[in-house]
Amino acid sequence: QSLLQNYVRASGATLDRVDVVGEAKVGDDGVAGIPVQLTAHGDIHGLVSLLRQIEEGGELLLVDELAISKGAIREDAVEPLSFTLRLRAVWAPPTEAS
């Protein structure tokens, strides 16, 4: 969660929530992950910056879903966006010693 909070802060967006939304499990793609939902708001540049950090960051995060909605245009002509990402923080389940 703190990693995602740092990514949002660095992107210039504003974090609304970041929550673990389920138990760690292996997905249909065979990748084990902890499901996380992040909700934030900002402009398109903040969203792109956040996605770039997720892609290029040191930790492996997989985006499973992205939902974007727009807000009312502000007086400064900026059109704010609200976005929600469902992603998985990839992890290696413990293995039994042989």
PDB file of C-alpha atoms in Angstrom:
ATOM      1  CA  GLN A   1       0.000   0.000   0.000  1.00  0.00           C
ATOM      2  CA  SER A   2       2.761   2.441   0.842  1.00  0.00           C
ATOM      3  CA  LEU A   3       4.422   1.792  -2.526  1.00  0.00           C
ATOM      4  CA  LEU A   4       1.209   2.740  -4.339  1.00  0.00           C
ATOM      5  CA  GLN A   5       0.736   5.783  -2.113  1.00  0.00           C
ATOM      6  CA  ASN A   6       4.225   6.955  -3.083  1.00  0.00           C
ATOM      7  CA  TYR A   7       3.526   6.353  -6.789  1.00  0.00           C
ATOM      8  CA  VAL A   8       0.313   8.399  -6.638  1.00  0.00           C
ATOM      9  CA  ARG A   9       2.015  11.228  -4.749  1.00  0.00           C
ATOM     10  CA  ALA A  10       4.897  11.312  -7.256  1.00  0.00           C
ATOM     11  CA  SER A  11       2.470  11.314 -10.206  1.00  0.00           C
ATOM     12  CA  GLY A  12       0.797  14.538  -9.088  1.00  0.00           C
ATOM     13  CA  ALA A  13      -2.563  12.811  -8.620  1.00  0.00           C
ATOM     14  CA  THR A  14      -4.468  12.718  -5.341  1.00  0.00           C
ATOM     15  CA  LEU A  15      -5.074   9.403  -3.623  1.00  0.00           C
ATOM     16  CA  ASP A  16      -8.600   8.703  -2.428  1.00  0.00           C
ATOM     17  CA  ARG A  17      -8.172   5.086  -1.288  1.00  0.00           C
ATOM     18  CA  VAL A  18      -5.915   2.073  -1.571  1.00  0.00           C
ATOM     19  CA  ASP A  19      -7.185  -1.215  -0.173  1.00  0.00           C
ATOM     20  CA  VAL A  20      -6.290  -4.879  -0.235  1.00  0.00           C
ATOM     21  CA  VAL A  21      -9.501  -6.393  -1.617  1.00  0.00           C
ATOM     22  CA  GLY A  22      -9.063 -10.104  -1.120  1.00  0.00           C
ATOM     23  CA  GLU A  23      -6.827 -12.978  -0.209  1.00  0.00           C
ATOM     24  CA  ALA A  24      -3.598 -13.644  -2.053  1.00  0.00           C
ATOM     25  CA  LYS A  25      -4.213 -16.231  -4.758  1.00  0.00           C
ATOM     26  CA  VAL A  26      -2.956 -17.579  -8.059  1.00  0.00           C
ATOM     27  CA  GLY A  27      -4.816 -16.052 -11.010  1.00  0.00           C
ATOM     28  CA  ASP A  28      -5.937 -17.701 -14.235  1.00  0.00           C
ATOM     29  CA  ASP A  29      -2.628 -16.617 -15.769  1.00  0.00           C
ATOM     30  CA  GLY A  30      -0.685 -18.632 -13.178  1.00  0.00           C
ATOM     31  CA  VAL A  31       0.682 -15.521 -11.446  1.00  0.00           C
ATOM     32  CA  ALA A  32       0.293 -15.309  -7.676  1.00  0.00           C
ATOM     33  CA  GLY A  33      -0.806 -11.921  -6.462  1.00  0.00           C
ATOM     34  CA  ILE A  34      -2.394  -9.869  -3.730  1.00  0.00           C
ATOM     35  CA  PRO A  35      -5.448  -8.030  -5.153  1.00  0.00           C
ATOM     36  CA  VAL A  36      -5.436  -4.285  -4.511  1.00  0.00           C
ATOM     37  CA  GLN A  37      -7.841  -1.518  -5.511  1.00  0.00           C
ATOM     38  CA  LEU A  38      -6.614   2.055  -5.844  1.00  0.00           C
ATOM     39  CA  THR A  39      -8.888   5.074  -6.344  1.00  0.00           C
ATOM     40  CA  ALA A  40      -7.449   8.505  -7.105  1.00  0.00           C
ATOM     41  CA  HIS A  41      -8.175  11.674  -9.014  1.00  0.00           C
ATOM     42  CA  GLY A  42      -6.183  14.122 -11.087  1.00  0.00           C
ATOM     43  CA  ASP A  43      -5.643  15.047 -14.704  1.00  0.00           C
ATOM     44  CA  ILE A  44      -4.644  12.832 -17.634  1.00  0.00           C
ATOM     45  CA  HIS A  45      -0.965  13.602 -17.043  1.00  0.00           C
ATOM     46  CA  GLY A  46      -1.191  12.323 -13.461  1.00  0.00           C
ATOM     47  CA  LEU A  47      -2.890   9.116 -14.628  1.00  0.00           C
ATOM     48  CA  VAL A  48      -0.264   8.499 -17.313  1.00  0.00           C
ATOM     49  CA  SER A  49       2.527   9.195 -14.833  1.00  0.00           C
ATOM     50  CA  LEU A  50       1.003   6.753 -12.339  1.00  0.00           C
ATOM     51  CA  LEU A  51       0.670   4.024 -14.976  1.00  0.00           C
ATOM     52  CA  ARG A  52       4.278   4.612 -16.060  1.00  0.00           C
ATOM     53  CA  GLN A  53       5.495   4.255 -12.473  1.00  0.00           C
ATOM     54  CA  ILE A  54       3.539   1.034 -12.040  1.00  0.00           C
ATOM     55  CA  GLU A  55       5.028  -0.332 -15.257  1.00  0.00           C
ATOM     56  CA  GLU A  56       8.615   0.795 -14.665  1.00  0.00           C
ATOM     57  CA  GLY A  57       8.800   0.623 -10.854  1.00  0.00           C
ATOM     58  CA  GLY A  58      10.988  -1.801  -8.991  1.00  0.00           C
ATOM     59  CA  GLU A  59       8.068  -3.915  -7.773  1.00  0.00           C
ATOM     60  CA  LEU A  60       6.070  -6.141 -10.097  1.00  0.00           C
ATOM     61  CA  LEU A  61       2.459  -4.914 -10.227  1.00  0.00           C
ATOM     62  CA  LEU A  62      -0.066  -6.175 -12.766  1.00  0.00           C
ATOM     63  CA  VAL A  63      -3.021  -3.955 -13.710  1.00  0.00           C
ATOM     64  CA  ASP A  64      -6.129  -6.104 -14.182  1.00  0.00           C
ATOM     65  CA  GLU A  65      -8.683  -3.331 -14.630  1.00  0.00           C
ATOM     66  CA  LEU A  66      -8.752   0.437 -15.146  1.00  0.00           C
ATOM     67  CA  ALA A  67     -11.914   2.545 -14.917  1.00  0.00           C
ATOM     68  CA  ILE A  68     -11.857   6.277 -15.732  1.00  0.00           C
ATOM     69  CA  SER A  69     -14.602   8.840 -15.290  1.00  0.00           C
ATOM     70  CA  LYS A  70     -14.461  12.553 -15.915  1.00  0.00           C
ATOM     71  CA  GLY A  71     -15.568  15.345 -13.662  1.00  0.00           C
ATOM     72  CA  ALA A  72     -16.816  18.825 -14.429  1.00  0.00           C
ATOM     73  CA  ILE A  73     -14.363  21.132 -16.185  1.00  0.00           C
ATOM     74  CA  ARG A  74     -12.798  23.500 -13.674  1.00  0.00           C
ATOM     75  CA  GLU A  75     -12.470  27.279 -14.049  1.00  0.00           C
ATOM     76  CA  ASP A  76      -8.859  26.831 -15.194  1.00  0.00           C
ATOM     77  CA  ALA A  77     -10.145  24.632 -18.082  1.00  0.00           C
ATOM     78  CA  VAL A  78      -8.632  21.465 -16.602  1.00  0.00           C
ATOM     79  CA  GLU A  79     -10.894  18.434 -16.895  1.00  0.00           C
ATOM     80  CA  PRO A  80     -10.322  16.335 -13.778  1.00  0.00           C
ATOM     81  CA  LEU A  81     -10.485  12.560 -13.915  1.00  0.00           C
ATOM     82  CA  SER A  82     -11.359  10.003 -11.303  1.00  0.00           C
ATOM     83  CA  PHE A  83      -9.728   6.624 -11.820  1.00  0.00           C
ATOM     84  CA  THR A  84      -9.822   3.230 -10.187  1.00  0.00           C
ATOM     85  CA  LEU A  85      -7.241   0.526 -10.762  1.00  0.00           C
ATOM     86  CA  ARG A  86      -7.585  -3.094  -9.729  1.00  0.00           C
ATOM     87  CA  LEU A  87      -4.165  -4.637  -9.700  1.00  0.00           C
ATOM     88  CA  ARG A  88      -2.134  -7.427  -8.211  1.00  0.00           C
ATOM     89  CA  ALA A  89       1.058  -7.105  -6.241  1.00  0.00           C
ATOM     90  CA  VAL A  90       2.924 -10.177  -7.441  1.00  0.00           C
ATOM     91  CA  TRP A  91       4.444 -12.450  -4.839  1.00  0.00           C
ATOM     92  CA  ALA A  92       6.040 -15.875  -4.675  1.00  0.00           C
ATOM     93  CA  PRO A  93       4.123 -18.267  -2.433  1.00  0.00           C
ATOM     94  CA  PRO A  94       6.300 -20.166   0.030  1.00  0.00           C
ATOM     95  CA  THR A  95       7.524 -23.491  -1.244  1.00  0.00           C
ATOM     96  CA  GLU A  96       8.035 -26.609   0.786  1.00  0.00           C
ATOM     97  CA  ALA A  97      11.646 -27.576   1.373  1.00  0.00           C
ATOM     98  CA  SER A  98      12.524 -30.941  -0.135  1.00  0.00           C
TER      99      SER A  98
END
